[in-house]
Amino acid sequence: MLQKIIILGTGGTIAGLAADPSQPDRYVAAQLAVSQLVEALPEGHGRFEWQAQQLAQVDSKDMDEPTWRRLLARMLDLIRDPDVDALVVTHGTDTLEETAFLLSVVLPLHKPVILTGAMRPANAPDADGPRNLSDALSAASRLPGGVWVVFAGQVYPASQIQKVHPTALDPFRSVCGLSWPLAQLGDGAGTPWDTRPDGRWPDAARVLASPWPRVELVLSHADAQPWWLPALIDDAVQPPLQGLVIAGTGNATWPQRWSQALAVLMHKGVRIWLCSRCADGLATPGSHEGLTTVAWTPVQARIGLMLQLLTEAPAEPVL
Ligand code: SIN
């Protein structure tokens, strides 16, 4: 029997078009429907039973909580549907790292979920979307349950990727060095593989049933001044700040002159996590003076802290 794969489209460059294909760097993301992307695959789409669903149509710089909620809810329904074998999600690469991390820590792991995208618009001479989508569909029948990213011929555990290049055709790397050439994957999915970082992760149903705590991300840098930090807890700004991630210098350090302002934030109940702003390598995890350092990328840490705070809060319905 043919495998049934649902392909969820969210937009991105993979669905983008350039007004002039000879100038592919000038394009608008999220123009083509995901069904058009599948129908245009050169080797056809009769290898599996497929259904395309357009969940969103955004440039992923505009990815937001409402869209993530819709995506999570739809994916949860599809994963629970016994007729569905695997899911593929097309997504812009700019925030794919964040969506991949969120999905990989809250979704059940028993079906393969593959995220992919492209670095060139669909009508560029060197468009990479068709190959990435075709690879993602092929990987959907060969990977075990869990959340994966398939891009530029590589397979990555979705909780481990980071976008490290703004224009290269292979812009991702694995923060823990874990990735494989797609060509090395065998047939036969095997048992689900949990590649989530250690931690108490809420399941998707809980995440959908709760308000998401407000967590901000700031970057520490030379000559960084502290005066604006207390403004983060201005009562006039709602919802109130519950968490702050500092992408710190080096091994997750911050300027001495921030110390007093950070103490005020902590006194007001704001949870502060540190990570490293370095492009290569992660901070050494640990806890010191009420601050927690995590070995995640800054944007992963923001989602991780949000989920941690959500897990600790009593469940309350979303209005
Ligand atoms: C986006 O993230 O939607 C635009 C950039 C890309 O997909 O590479």
mmCIF file of C-alpha atoms and ligand atoms in Angstrom:
data_model
loop_
_atom_site.group_PDB
_atom_site.id
_atom_site.type_symbol
_atom_site.label_atom_id
_atom_site.label_comp_id
_atom_site.label_asym_id
_atom_site.label_seq_id
_atom_site.Cartn_x
_atom_site.Cartn_y
_atom_site.Cartn_z
ATOM 1 C CA MET A 1 0.000 0.000 0.000
ATOM 2 C CA LEU A 2 1.207 3.526 -0.795
ATOM 3 C CA GLN A 3 2.445 5.522 2.141
ATOM 4 C CA LYS A 4 0.221 8.488 3.018
ATOM 5 C CA ILE A 5 2.191 11.692 3.567
ATOM 6 C CA ILE A 6 0.627 15.012 4.487
ATOM 7 C CA ILE A 7 2.609 18.031 3.307
ATOM 8 C CA LEU A 8 1.937 21.172 5.322
ATOM 9 C CA GLY A 9 2.934 24.453 3.668
ATOM 10 C CA THR A 10 3.864 27.492 5.731
ATOM 11 C CA GLY A 11 5.528 29.676 3.040
ATOM 12 C CA GLY A 12 9.207 30.624 2.919
ATOM 13 C CA THR A 13 11.650 30.932 0.043
ATOM 14 C CA ILE A 14 10.776 27.446 -1.129
ATOM 15 C CA ALA A 15 7.438 28.991 -2.154
ATOM 16 C CA GLY A 16 9.014 32.299 -3.214
ATOM 17 C CA LEU A 17 9.158 33.925 -6.653
ATOM 18 C CA ALA A 18 11.585 36.444 -8.140
ATOM 19 C CA ALA A 19 10.081 39.101 -10.432
ATOM 20 C CA ASP A 20 13.128 38.538 -12.656
ATOM 21 C CA PRO A 21 14.528 34.998 -12.326
ATOM 22 C CA SER A 22 17.937 36.216 -13.488
ATOM 23 C CA GLN A 23 18.077 38.217 -10.229
ATOM 24 C CA PRO A 24 17.028 35.493 -7.787
ATOM 25 C CA ASP A 25 18.202 37.400 -4.722
ATOM 26 C CA ARG A 26 15.341 39.872 -5.293
ATOM 27 C CA TYR A 27 12.294 37.817 -4.555
ATOM 28 C CA VAL A 28 9.228 37.634 -2.389
ATOM 29 C CA ALA A 29 8.852 34.586 -0.153
ATOM 30 C CA ALA A 30 5.598 32.640 0.244
ATOM 31 C CA GLN A 31 3.971 33.060 -3.188
ATOM 32 C CA LEU A 32 3.262 29.520 -4.436
ATOM 33 C CA ALA A 33 0.846 27.087 -2.845
ATOM 34 C CA VAL A 34 2.428 23.991 -1.331
ATOM 35 C CA SER A 35 0.325 21.836 -3.709
ATOM 36 C CA GLN A 36 2.060 23.583 -6.657
ATOM 37 C CA LEU A 37 5.452 22.757 -5.154
ATOM 38 C CA VAL A 38 4.629 19.067 -4.947
ATOM 39 C CA GLU A 39 3.014 18.934 -8.397
ATOM 40 C CA ALA A 40 6.124 20.528 -9.922
ATOM 41 C CA LEU A 41 8.506 17.831 -8.642
ATOM 42 C CA PRO A 42 10.398 16.562 -11.685
ATOM 43 C CA GLU A 43 10.193 12.886 -10.763
ATOM 44 C CA GLY A 44 6.441 13.085 -10.192
ATOM 45 C CA HIS A 45 4.477 12.563 -7.026
ATOM 46 C CA GLY A 46 2.989 9.128 -7.608
ATOM 47 C CA ARG A 47 5.492 7.418 -5.311
ATOM 48 C CA PHE A 48 3.198 7.945 -2.343
ATOM 49 C CA GLU A 49 -0.306 9.051 -1.567
ATOM 50 C CA TRP A 50 -0.043 12.733 -0.670
ATOM 51 C CA GLN A 51 -2.209 15.569 0.405
ATOM 52 C CA ALA A 52 -1.021 19.175 0.609
ATOM 53 C CA GLN A 53 -2.486 21.478 3.217
ATOM 54 C CA GLN A 54 -1.705 25.192 3.246
ATOM 55 C CA LEU A 55 -1.371 25.980 6.907
ATOM 56 C CA ALA A 56 0.138 29.454 6.543
ATOM 57 C CA GLN A 57 1.779 31.551 3.830
ATOM 58 C CA VAL A 58 4.461 33.644 5.526
ATOM 59 C CA ASP A 59 8.045 34.740 5.232
ATOM 60 C CA SER A 60 9.320 32.931 8.327
ATOM 61 C CA LYS A 61 10.720 36.135 9.853
ATOM 62 C CA ASP A 62 7.026 36.737 10.608
ATOM 63 C CA MET A 63 6.452 33.351 12.260
ATOM 64 C CA ASP A 64 4.530 33.925 15.481
ATOM 65 C CA GLU A 65 2.681 32.255 18.323
ATOM 66 C CA PRO A 66 -0.750 32.091 16.597
ATOM 67 C CA THR A 67 0.803 30.391 13.550
ATOM 68 C CA TRP A 68 2.797 28.009 15.738
ATOM 69 C CA ARG A 69 -0.372 27.151 17.641
ATOM 70 C CA ARG A 70 -2.231 26.388 14.390
ATOM 71 C CA LEU A 71 0.666 24.277 13.166
ATOM 72 C CA LEU A 72 0.935 22.335 16.418
ATOM 73 C CA ALA A 73 -2.813 21.686 16.587
ATOM 74 C CA ARG A 74 -2.959 20.449 12.979
ATOM 75 C CA MET A 75 0.133 18.295 13.389
ATOM 76 C CA LEU A 76 -1.192 16.732 16.553
ATOM 77 C CA ASP A 77 -4.453 15.796 14.787
ATOM 78 C CA LEU A 78 -2.532 14.341 11.847
ATOM 79 C CA ILE A 79 -0.129 12.373 14.037
ATOM 80 C CA ARG A 80 -3.134 10.882 15.845
ATOM 81 C CA ASP A 81 -4.809 9.951 12.519
ATOM 82 C CA PRO A 82 -4.127 6.233 11.922
ATOM 83 C CA ASP A 83 -4.342 6.732 8.124
ATOM 84 C CA VAL A 84 -1.404 9.167 8.071
ATOM 85 C CA ASP A 85 2.117 7.727 7.925
ATOM 86 C CA ALA A 86 4.324 10.820 7.965
ATOM 87 C CA LEU A 87 4.285 14.619 7.801
ATOM 88 C CA VAL A 88 6.437 17.006 5.788
ATOM 89 C CA VAL A 89 6.467 20.729 6.595
ATOM 90 C CA THR A 90 7.763 23.341 4.147
ATOM 91 C CA HIS A 91 9.093 26.352 6.043
ATOM 92 C CA GLY A 92 11.227 29.458 5.552
ATOM 93 C CA THR A 93 14.803 28.861 6.623
ATOM 94 C CA ASP A 94 15.178 32.036 8.681
ATOM 95 C CA THR A 95 13.298 30.719 11.710
ATOM 96 C CA LEU A 96 13.200 27.038 10.794
ATOM 97 C CA GLU A 97 15.571 26.431 13.706
ATOM 98 C CA GLU A 98 12.957 27.709 16.138
ATOM 99 C CA THR A 99 9.986 25.827 14.706
ATOM 100 C CA ALA A 100 12.105 22.671 14.478
ATOM 101 C CA PHE A 101 13.115 22.958 18.139
ATOM 102 C CA LEU A 102 9.559 23.637 19.327
ATOM 103 C CA LEU A 103 8.071 20.722 17.376
ATOM 104 C CA SER A 104 10.813 18.337 18.360
ATOM 105 C CA VAL A 105 10.360 18.847 22.086
ATOM 106 C CA VAL A 106 6.545 18.820 22.306
ATOM 107 C CA LEU A 107 5.239 16.496 19.558
ATOM 108 C CA PRO A 108 4.787 12.761 20.097
ATOM 109 C CA LEU A 109 7.600 10.859 18.427
ATOM 110 C CA HIS A 110 5.916 7.866 16.839
ATOM 111 C CA LYS A 111 5.649 9.235 13.271
ATOM 112 C CA PRO A 112 8.341 10.866 11.171
ATOM 113 C CA VAL A 113 7.960 14.632 10.796
ATOM 114 C CA ILE A 114 10.330 16.244 8.297
ATOM 115 C CA LEU A 115 10.938 19.973 7.889
ATOM 116 C CA THR A 116 12.498 21.416 4.780
ATOM 117 C CA GLY A 117 12.797 24.656 2.845
ATOM 118 C CA ALA A 118 15.001 26.350 0.272
ATOM 119 C CA MET A 119 17.560 29.122 -0.081
ATOM 120 C CA ARG A 120 16.574 30.133 -3.631
ATOM 121 C CA PRO A 121 13.106 31.066 -4.858
ATOM 122 C CA ALA A 122 11.167 28.527 -6.892
ATOM 123 C CA ASN A 123 11.884 30.211 -10.258
ATOM 124 C CA ALA A 124 15.642 30.751 -9.720
ATOM 125 C CA PRO A 125 17.930 28.933 -12.162
ATOM 126 C CA ASP A 126 19.536 27.105 -9.216
ATOM 127 C CA ALA A 127 16.315 26.603 -7.209
ATOM 128 C CA ASP A 128 17.055 24.113 -4.426
ATOM 129 C CA GLY A 129 13.452 23.693 -3.247
ATOM 130 C CA PRO A 130 12.488 20.809 -5.585
ATOM 131 C CA ARG A 131 15.438 18.692 -4.510
ATOM 132 C CA ASN A 132 14.951 19.474 -0.810
ATOM 133 C CA LEU A 133 11.229 18.695 -0.991
ATOM 134 C CA SER A 134 11.836 15.520 -2.948
ATOM 135 C CA ASP A 135 14.487 14.475 -0.400
ATOM 136 C CA ALA A 136 12.129 15.264 2.484
ATOM 137 C CA LEU A 137 9.417 13.074 0.945
ATOM 138 C CA SER A 138 11.856 10.257 0.396
ATOM 139 C CA ALA A 139 13.192 10.614 3.952
ATOM 140 C CA ALA A 140 9.638 10.463 5.296
ATOM 141 C CA SER A 141 9.505 6.754 4.438
ATOM 142 C CA ARG A 142 13.030 6.009 5.606
ATOM 143 C CA LEU A 143 13.419 7.856 8.909
ATOM 144 C CA PRO A 144 12.146 6.651 12.281
ATOM 145 C CA GLY A 145 9.509 8.551 14.243
ATOM 146 C CA GLY A 146 10.686 11.905 15.549
ATOM 147 C CA VAL A 147 11.243 15.363 14.114
ATOM 148 C CA TRP A 148 13.928 15.845 11.468
ATOM 149 C CA VAL A 149 15.239 18.511 9.133
ATOM 150 C CA VAL A 150 16.245 17.444 5.629
ATOM 151 C CA PHE A 151 18.205 20.049 3.715
ATOM 152 C CA ALA A 152 20.910 20.105 1.037
ATOM 153 C CA GLY A 153 21.225 16.326 1.081
ATOM 154 C CA GLN A 154 21.699 16.110 4.863
ATOM 155 C CA VAL A 155 19.462 14.809 7.641
ATOM 156 C CA TYR A 156 19.541 16.608 11.012
ATOM 157 C CA PRO A 157 17.777 15.890 14.322
ATOM 158 C CA ALA A 158 15.446 18.895 14.453
ATOM 159 C CA SER A 159 16.316 19.883 18.010
ATOM 160 C CA GLN A 160 19.955 20.346 17.020
ATOM 161 C CA ILE A 161 20.058 22.660 14.016
ATOM 162 C CA GLN A 162 21.241 26.225 13.685
ATOM 163 C CA LYS A 163 21.106 28.464 10.630
ATOM 164 C CA VAL A 164 24.700 29.595 10.259
ATOM 165 C CA HIS A 165 24.790 31.164 6.805
ATOM 166 C CA PRO A 166 22.477 33.803 5.320
ATOM 167 C CA THR A 167 22.824 32.803 1.640
ATOM 168 C CA ALA A 168 24.601 29.428 1.223
ATOM 169 C CA LEU A 169 22.633 26.531 -0.242
ATOM 170 C CA ASP A 170 23.516 24.505 2.875
ATOM 171 C CA PRO A 171 22.860 27.090 5.605
ATOM 172 C CA PHE A 172 22.331 24.699 8.537
ATOM 173 C CA ARG A 173 24.678 22.847 10.767
ATOM 174 C CA SER A 174 24.101 20.536 13.685
ATOM 175 C CA VAL A 175 25.042 22.166 16.997
ATOM 176 C CA CYS A 176 26.100 18.776 18.372
ATOM 177 C CA GLY A 177 27.737 17.568 15.163
ATOM 178 C CA LEU A 178 24.971 15.044 14.516
ATOM 179 C CA SER A 179 23.868 14.821 10.867
ATOM 180 C CA TRP A 180 24.012 12.298 8.052
ATOM 181 C CA PRO A 181 24.052 12.397 4.276
ATOM 182 C CA LEU A 182 20.557 11.404 3.140
ATOM 183 C CA ALA A 183 22.176 8.940 0.763
ATOM 184 C CA GLN A 184 23.375 6.894 3.761
ATOM 185 C CA LEU A 185 19.863 6.289 5.105
ATOM 186 C CA GLY A 186 18.728 2.727 4.761
ATOM 187 C CA ASP A 187 15.163 1.592 4.104
ATOM 188 C CA GLY A 188 12.886 0.784 6.979
ATOM 189 C CA ALA A 189 12.168 3.274 9.628
ATOM 190 C CA GLY A 190 13.045 1.461 12.884
ATOM 191 C CA THR A 191 11.999 2.622 16.330
ATOM 192 C CA PRO A 192 11.379 6.309 17.092
ATOM 193 C CA TRP A 193 14.460 8.195 18.094
ATOM 194 C CA ASP A 194 14.301 10.786 20.834
ATOM 195 C CA THR A 195 16.969 13.409 20.193
ATOM 196 C CA ARG A 196 15.442 16.025 22.481
ATOM 197 C CA PRO A 197 17.733 17.778 24.930
ATOM 198 C CA ASP A 198 17.327 16.639 28.542
ATOM 199 C CA GLY A 199 14.538 18.417 30.353
ATOM 200 C CA ARG A 200 10.930 18.223 31.428
ATOM 201 C CA TRP A 201 9.056 19.021 28.243
ATOM 202 C CA PRO A 202 5.305 19.663 28.172
ATOM 203 C CA ASP A 203 3.392 17.703 25.534
ATOM 204 C CA ALA A 204 1.760 19.486 22.616
ATOM 205 C CA ALA A 205 -1.737 19.211 24.131
ATOM 206 C CA ARG A 206 -0.563 21.026 27.263
ATOM 207 C CA VAL A 207 1.232 23.655 25.201
ATOM 208 C CA LEU A 208 -1.947 24.274 23.195
ATOM 209 C CA ALA A 209 -4.083 24.499 26.331
ATOM 210 C CA SER A 210 -1.916 27.107 28.099
ATOM 211 C CA PRO A 211 -1.007 30.758 27.586
ATOM 212 C CA TRP A 212 2.615 31.067 26.493
ATOM 213 C CA PRO A 213 4.746 32.960 29.031
ATOM 214 C CA ARG A 214 6.444 36.081 27.672
ATOM 215 C CA VAL A 215 10.177 35.498 27.312
ATOM 216 C CA GLU A 216 12.499 38.062 25.714
ATOM 217 C CA LEU A 217 15.944 37.526 24.209
ATOM 218 C CA VAL A 218 18.724 40.114 24.486
ATOM 219 C CA LEU A 219 22.277 40.114 23.174
ATOM 220 C CA SER A 220 25.147 41.153 25.414
ATOM 221 C CA HIS A 221 27.891 43.191 23.742
ATOM 222 C CA ALA A 222 30.792 45.539 24.447
ATOM 223 C CA ASP A 223 29.671 48.876 25.918
ATOM 224 C CA ALA A 224 26.169 47.478 26.608
ATOM 225 C CA GLN A 225 24.369 49.857 28.983
ATOM 226 C CA PRO A 226 21.957 48.701 31.705
ATOM 227 C CA TRP A 227 19.480 51.606 31.715
ATOM 228 C CA TRP A 228 16.905 49.981 29.431
ATOM 229 C CA LEU A 229 16.755 46.620 31.225
ATOM 230 C CA PRO A 230 14.215 47.716 33.904
ATOM 231 C CA ALA A 231 11.927 48.904 31.070
ATOM 232 C CA LEU A 232 11.424 45.211 30.259
ATOM 233 C CA ILE A 233 9.307 44.916 33.392
ATOM 234 C CA ASP A 234 7.312 48.100 32.851
ATOM 235 C CA ASP A 235 3.816 47.377 34.221
ATOM 236 C CA ALA A 236 2.298 49.148 31.218
ATOM 237 C CA VAL A 237 3.591 46.393 28.918
ATOM 238 C CA GLN A 238 1.417 43.303 29.012
ATOM 239 C CA PRO A 239 1.680 40.383 29.337
ATOM 240 C CA PRO A 240 4.316 40.766 32.016
ATOM 241 C CA LEU A 241 7.825 39.517 31.377
ATOM 242 C CA GLN A 242 8.384 36.076 32.898
ATOM 243 C CA GLY A 243 11.667 35.056 31.374
ATOM 244 C CA LEU A 244 14.778 36.615 29.883
ATOM 245 C CA VAL A 245 17.434 34.880 27.803
ATOM 246 C CA ILE A 246 20.788 36.600 27.513
ATOM 247 C CA ALA A 247 22.878 35.599 24.511
ATOM 248 C CA GLY A 248 26.066 36.260 26.425
ATOM 249 C CA THR A 249 29.581 36.981 25.356
ATOM 250 C CA GLY A 250 31.976 34.031 25.209
ATOM 251 C CA ASN A 251 31.003 31.267 27.611
ATOM 252 C CA ALA A 252 27.729 33.064 28.529
ATOM 253 C CA THR A 253 28.996 36.156 30.349
ATOM 254 C CA TRP A 254 27.351 39.566 30.631
ATOM 255 C CA PRO A 255 28.684 43.048 31.469
ATOM 256 C CA GLN A 256 29.351 43.738 35.119
ATOM 257 C CA ARG A 257 27.316 46.949 34.794
ATOM 258 C CA TRP A 258 24.174 44.850 34.076
ATOM 259 C CA SER A 259 24.376 43.045 37.439
ATOM 260 C CA GLN A 260 22.211 45.426 39.439
ATOM 261 C CA ALA A 261 19.481 45.645 36.807
ATOM 262 C CA LEU A 262 19.442 41.849 36.414
ATOM 263 C CA ALA A 263 19.118 41.495 40.200
ATOM 264 C CA VAL A 264 16.063 43.788 40.089
ATOM 265 C CA LEU A 265 14.508 41.680 37.328
ATOM 266 C CA MET A 266 15.134 38.474 39.281
ATOM 267 C CA HIS A 267 13.711 40.056 42.415
ATOM 268 C CA LYS A 268 10.526 40.762 40.424
ATOM 269 C CA GLY A 269 10.345 37.054 39.567
ATOM 270 C CA VAL A 270 11.848 37.095 36.065
ATOM 271 C CA ARG A 271 13.704 33.832 35.337
ATOM 272 C CA ILE A 272 17.022 34.493 33.597
ATOM 273 C CA TRP A 273 18.830 32.019 31.388
ATOM 274 C CA LEU A 274 22.210 32.504 29.782
ATOM 275 C CA CYS A 275 23.654 31.004 26.638
ATOM 276 C CA SER A 276 26.473 31.945 24.281
ATOM 277 C CA ARG A 277 26.252 34.348 21.368
ATOM 278 C CA CYS A 278 29.281 32.580 19.776
ATOM 279 C CA ALA A 279 28.546 31.257 16.301
ATOM 280 C CA ASP A 280 30.358 27.976 16.878
ATOM 281 C CA GLY A 281 30.037 25.873 20.019
ATOM 282 C CA LEU A 282 27.686 26.153 22.989
ATOM 283 C CA ALA A 283 28.065 27.482 26.530
ATOM 284 C CA THR A 284 29.002 25.189 29.416
ATOM 285 C CA PRO A 285 25.726 24.420 31.212
ATOM 286 C CA GLY A 286 25.352 25.118 34.914
ATOM 287 C CA SER A 287 23.803 27.363 37.564
ATOM 288 C CA HIS A 288 25.339 30.309 39.371
ATOM 289 C CA GLU A 289 23.759 32.927 41.653
ATOM 290 C CA GLY A 290 20.249 32.129 40.466
ATOM 291 C CA LEU A 291 21.147 32.238 36.780
ATOM 292 C CA THR A 292 21.008 29.136 34.628
ATOM 293 C CA THR A 293 23.351 28.618 31.694
ATOM 294 C CA VAL A 294 22.096 26.347 28.923
ATOM 295 C CA ALA A 295 23.986 24.697 26.064
ATOM 296 C CA TRP A 296 21.487 25.792 23.439
ATOM 297 C CA THR A 297 21.444 28.449 20.770
ATOM 298 C CA PRO A 298 19.869 31.759 21.872
ATOM 299 C CA VAL A 299 16.619 31.215 19.960
ATOM 300 C CA GLN A 300 16.333 27.619 21.189
ATOM 301 C CA ALA A 301 16.906 28.852 24.734
ATOM 302 C CA ARG A 302 14.050 31.362 24.377
ATOM 303 C CA ILE A 303 11.644 28.579 23.421
ATOM 304 C CA GLY A 304 13.116 26.261 26.042
ATOM 305 C CA LEU A 305 12.599 28.804 28.825
ATOM 306 C CA MET A 306 9.083 29.593 27.633
ATOM 307 C CA LEU A 307 8.197 25.891 27.762
ATOM 308 C CA GLN A 308 9.887 25.450 31.123
ATOM 309 C CA LEU A 309 7.835 28.312 32.622
ATOM 310 C CA LEU A 310 4.690 26.940 30.987
ATOM 311 C CA THR A 311 5.354 23.504 32.512
ATOM 312 C CA GLU A 312 5.708 25.000 35.977
ATOM 313 C CA ALA A 313 2.544 27.130 35.745
ATOM 314 C CA PRO A 314 -0.800 25.674 36.825
ATOM 315 C CA ALA A 315 -2.714 24.719 33.629
ATOM 316 C CA GLU A 316 -5.145 27.464 32.714
ATOM 317 C CA PRO A 317 -7.264 27.795 29.611
ATOM 318 C CA VAL A 318 -6.305 30.140 26.765
ATOM 319 C CA LEU A 319 -8.942 32.866 26.290
HETATM 320 C C1 SIN B 1 11.965 32.793 5.087
HETATM 321 O O1 SIN B 1 12.562 32.381 6.076
HETATM 322 O O2 SIN B 1 10.733 32.679 4.940
HETATM 323 C C2 SIN B 1 12.713 33.494 4.002
HETATM 324 C C3 SIN B 1 14.086 32.986 3.846
HETATM 325 C C4 SIN B 1 14.172 31.530 3.473
HETATM 326 O O3 SIN B 1 13.224 30.776 3.429
HETATM 327 O O4 SIN B 1 15.324 31.120 3.197
#
